[in-house]
Amino acid sequence: MKISVIIPVYNSQDYLRECVRSITSQTYRDLEVLLVDDGSTDGSGDLCDALAAEDQRVVAIHKPNGGTSSARNTGVERATGDYLTFCDNDDFLRDNRCLERVAQSLSARPVDVLMHDNCMYDDSKGAVIPPKETNLAEKIAGLSKGDALLELISQGLMARAVWNKVVRTELVRANGIAFPEGMRNEDTDWSASVLEHAKSVGWLDDPYYCYRKGTAYAQTSKPVTRSMTDDLAIVIEKHVAAIDELGLSGTEARSIRAYLAYPFIVWMGQAAALGECRKDDRTSLEMCAHAPLLLTADEDRAVHLASLSYHIFGFWGTARLLGIAFRLTRLSSLRHQS
């Protein structure tokens, strides 16, 4: 079983060697690392070539700058593994047996999508911050796809990021699943498509992926704009429609609605904070129409609270409350970073 690890690379020479080394030093050897240099302007492109020269399993791919989605799509096209996963160019794997445990899980119970949690790495302190331990793999293995996803959502474990999912390569290619280029919230879109088309999912009680916070690369430090909220609305609209288009029903349909419900309340809060969630705005009216469907899929705790508010204050009142919460959270985050 070969695993392809796709790493989009852009101006990351400070962390790239550590990132790649954490993968090539794995005890599990049947893997490839696809470094997709997305038009870097520092020494990252040359470093990709140097890393490829050091290990034949590392492949350096150079392309004009097109953004993370474009780089990931290129990596997926070139992947030769049975399964694929992703790593950001400043993150790393926690120890050298991570992929061995992944392979063992997939050998024991092959699934289309194997999910796992992640650690946080505080770059300023040089410390790995592990999440709360889980013991769900066996339970998830005994559930249908829909029930498994609902269980993970109710436990607060359903991430939209793509780097905590190991996905059967053929699932992606057979269904033409690609990252949308030129827009944000691409992880939410890609993960939704994967979960919609998957026949089986699994969980690994191993938060082996280390997400590095506190660097210049962090997306969370960038201010939210109207174009970002519009992108998220497009993703939500697309996948609400996909439930019917794919003929999903029962717990499978509910699980996708529950997956979309959290991004939905994120949209409400962000749009309201920007003053863009208004009764004279077409996108806002379209989102308002989805509220009864999405807010009833309230397995996620935050969505459940928003659902309670919705039944008391309605869509517009709940959006205002979420907007206030978003501004306060953002302010607290900025103070913490300063």
PDB file of C-alpha atoms in Angstrom, residues 126-227:
ATOM      1  CA  GLY A 126       8.767  25.117  20.717  1.00  0.00           C
ATOM      2  CA  ALA A 127       6.092  22.958  22.326  1.00  0.00           C
ATOM      3  CA  VAL A 128       3.672  20.360  20.962  1.00  0.00           C
ATOM      4  CA  ILE A 129       0.182  20.766  22.413  1.00  0.00           C
ATOM      5  CA  PRO A 130      -1.745  17.499  22.083  1.00  0.00           C
ATOM      6  CA  PRO A 131      -5.549  17.420  21.938  1.00  0.00           C
ATOM      7  CA  LYS A 132      -7.751  15.441  24.288  1.00  0.00           C
ATOM      8  CA  GLU A 133      -7.230  11.708  23.755  1.00  0.00           C
ATOM      9  CA  THR A 134      -9.871   9.791  21.835  1.00  0.00           C
ATOM     10  CA  ASN A 135     -10.866   6.145  21.935  1.00  0.00           C
ATOM     11  CA  LEU A 136     -13.282   5.975  19.032  1.00  0.00           C
ATOM     12  CA  ALA A 137     -11.681   3.854  16.304  1.00  0.00           C
ATOM     13  CA  GLU A 138     -13.493   0.646  17.210  1.00  0.00           C
ATOM     14  CA  LYS A 139     -16.848   2.373  17.643  1.00  0.00           C
ATOM     15  CA  ILE A 140     -16.560   4.229  14.338  1.00  0.00           C
ATOM     16  CA  ALA A 141     -15.609   0.970  12.580  1.00  0.00           C
ATOM     17  CA  GLY A 142     -18.955  -0.521  13.604  1.00  0.00           C
ATOM     18  CA  LEU A 143     -21.090   2.324  12.251  1.00  0.00           C
ATOM     19  CA  SER A 144     -22.442   3.178   8.808  1.00  0.00           C
ATOM     20  CA  LYS A 145     -20.833   6.127   7.042  1.00  0.00           C
ATOM     21  CA  GLY A 146     -23.618   8.516   8.004  1.00  0.00           C
ATOM     22  CA  ASP A 147     -23.708   7.465  11.643  1.00  0.00           C
ATOM     23  CA  ALA A 148     -19.899   7.540  11.849  1.00  0.00           C
ATOM     24  CA  LEU A 149     -19.755  11.119  10.551  1.00  0.00           C
ATOM     25  CA  LEU A 150     -22.521  12.222  12.926  1.00  0.00           C
ATOM     26  CA  GLU A 151     -20.644  10.653  15.838  1.00  0.00           C
ATOM     27  CA  LEU A 152     -17.426  12.471  14.934  1.00  0.00           C
ATOM     28  CA  ILE A 153     -19.290  15.755  14.517  1.00  0.00           C
ATOM     29  CA  SER A 154     -21.021  15.348  17.884  1.00  0.00           C
ATOM     30  CA  GLN A 155     -17.611  14.706  19.485  1.00  0.00           C
ATOM     31  CA  GLY A 156     -16.234  17.919  17.968  1.00  0.00           C
ATOM     32  CA  LEU A 157     -13.748  15.979  15.837  1.00  0.00           C
ATOM     33  CA  MET A 158     -14.894  16.824  12.316  1.00  0.00           C
ATOM     34  CA  ALA A 159     -12.222  19.123  10.893  1.00  0.00           C
ATOM     35  CA  ARG A 160     -12.608  20.687   7.443  1.00  0.00           C
ATOM     36  CA  ALA A 161      -8.835  20.704   6.893  1.00  0.00           C
ATOM     37  CA  VAL A 162      -7.583  18.187   4.332  1.00  0.00           C
ATOM     38  CA  TRP A 163      -4.380  17.265   6.143  1.00  0.00           C
ATOM     39  CA  ASN A 164      -6.183  15.160   8.726  1.00  0.00           C
ATOM     40  CA  LYS A 165      -7.699  12.865   6.136  1.00  0.00           C
ATOM     41  CA  VAL A 166      -6.070   9.963   4.295  1.00  0.00           C
ATOM     42  CA  VAL A 167      -8.144   9.351   1.165  1.00  0.00           C
ATOM     43  CA  ARG A 168      -8.276   6.554  -1.380  1.00  0.00           C
ATOM     44  CA  THR A 169      -6.758   8.053  -4.527  1.00  0.00           C
ATOM     45  CA  GLU A 170      -9.237   6.336  -6.856  1.00  0.00           C
ATOM     46  CA  LEU A 171     -12.163   7.924  -4.973  1.00  0.00           C
ATOM     47  CA  VAL A 172     -10.797  11.364  -5.799  1.00  0.00           C
ATOM     48  CA  ARG A 173     -10.056  10.633  -9.435  1.00  0.00           C
ATOM     49  CA  ALA A 174     -13.167   8.629 -10.248  1.00  0.00           C
ATOM     50  CA  ASN A 175     -15.389  11.440  -9.004  1.00  0.00           C
ATOM     51  CA  GLY A 176     -13.364  14.327 -10.432  1.00  0.00           C
ATOM     52  CA  ILE A 177     -12.841  15.879  -7.003  1.00  0.00           C
ATOM     53  CA  ALA A 178     -10.584  18.925  -7.244  1.00  0.00           C
ATOM     54  CA  PHE A 179      -9.771  21.983  -5.168  1.00  0.00           C
ATOM     55  CA  PRO A 180     -11.549  25.139  -6.383  1.00  0.00           C
ATOM     56  CA  GLU A 181      -8.953  27.582  -7.628  1.00  0.00           C
ATOM     57  CA  GLY A 182      -9.013  31.317  -7.024  1.00  0.00           C
ATOM     58  CA  MET A 183     -11.131  31.191  -3.870  1.00  0.00           C
ATOM     59  CA  ARG A 184     -10.879  30.575  -0.121  1.00  0.00           C
ATOM     60  CA  ASN A 185     -12.493  27.824   1.948  1.00  0.00           C
ATOM     61  CA  GLU A 186     -11.076  25.261  -0.468  1.00  0.00           C
ATOM     62  CA  ASP A 187     -10.543  22.705   2.310  1.00  0.00           C
ATOM     63  CA  THR A 188     -14.205  22.853   3.318  1.00  0.00           C
ATOM     64  CA  ASP A 189     -15.249  22.278  -0.301  1.00  0.00           C
ATOM     65  CA  TRP A 190     -12.822  19.422  -1.041  1.00  0.00           C
ATOM     66  CA  SER A 191     -13.530  17.594   2.196  1.00  0.00           C
ATOM     67  CA  ALA A 192     -17.284  17.870   1.642  1.00  0.00           C
ATOM     68  CA  SER A 193     -16.951  16.331  -1.826  1.00  0.00           C
ATOM     69  CA  VAL A 194     -14.819  13.489  -0.480  1.00  0.00           C
ATOM     70  CA  LEU A 195     -17.289  12.706   2.310  1.00  0.00           C
ATOM     71  CA  GLU A 196     -20.273  12.875  -0.057  1.00  0.00           C
ATOM     72  CA  HIS A 197     -18.768  10.315  -2.427  1.00  0.00           C
ATOM     73  CA  ALA A 198     -17.091   8.036   0.133  1.00  0.00           C
ATOM     74  CA  LYS A 199     -18.700   4.675   0.855  1.00  0.00           C
ATOM     75  CA  SER A 200     -16.813   4.113   4.104  1.00  0.00           C
ATOM     76  CA  VAL A 201     -14.937   6.170   6.685  1.00  0.00           C
ATOM     77  CA  GLY A 202     -12.672   5.349   9.623  1.00  0.00           C
ATOM     78  CA  TRP A 203     -11.047   7.041  12.582  1.00  0.00           C
ATOM     79  CA  LEU A 204      -7.490   6.753  13.863  1.00  0.00           C
ATOM     80  CA  ASP A 205      -6.948   7.510  17.558  1.00  0.00           C
ATOM     81  CA  ASP A 206      -3.629   9.139  16.769  1.00  0.00           C
ATOM     82  CA  PRO A 207      -3.274  12.942  16.460  1.00  0.00           C
ATOM     83  CA  TYR A 208       0.024  12.601  14.639  1.00  0.00           C
ATOM     84  CA  TYR A 209      -0.151  15.726  12.470  1.00  0.00           C
ATOM     85  CA  CYS A 210       1.447  18.820  14.046  1.00  0.00           C
ATOM     86  CA  TYR A 211      -0.066  22.109  12.905  1.00  0.00           C
ATOM     87  CA  ARG A 212       2.385  24.942  13.439  1.00  0.00           C
ATOM     88  CA  LYS A 213       0.798  28.096  14.831  1.00  0.00           C
ATOM     89  CA  GLY A 214       2.370  31.473  15.359  1.00  0.00           C
ATOM     90  CA  THR A 215       4.185  31.790  12.016  1.00  0.00           C
ATOM     91  CA  ALA A 216       3.932  34.279   9.179  1.00  0.00           C
ATOM     92  CA  TYR A 217       2.220  31.583   7.112  1.00  0.00           C
ATOM     93  CA  ALA A 218      -0.834  31.329   9.375  1.00  0.00           C
ATOM     94  CA  GLN A 219      -4.058  31.997   7.478  1.00  0.00           C
ATOM     95  CA  THR A 220      -5.917  32.812  10.703  1.00  0.00           C
ATOM     96  CA  SER A 221      -3.954  36.046  11.041  1.00  0.00           C
ATOM     97  CA  LYS A 222      -5.455  37.453   7.854  1.00  0.00           C
ATOM     98  CA  PRO A 223      -8.539  39.708   8.074  1.00  0.00           C
ATOM     99  CA  VAL A 224     -11.850  38.383   6.785  1.00  0.00           C
ATOM    100  CA  THR A 225     -13.188  40.098   3.658  1.00  0.00           C
ATOM    101  CA  ARG A 226     -16.477  40.073   1.770  1.00  0.00           C
ATOM    102  CA  SER A 227     -14.928  37.939  -0.966  1.00  0.00           C
TER     103      SER A 227
END
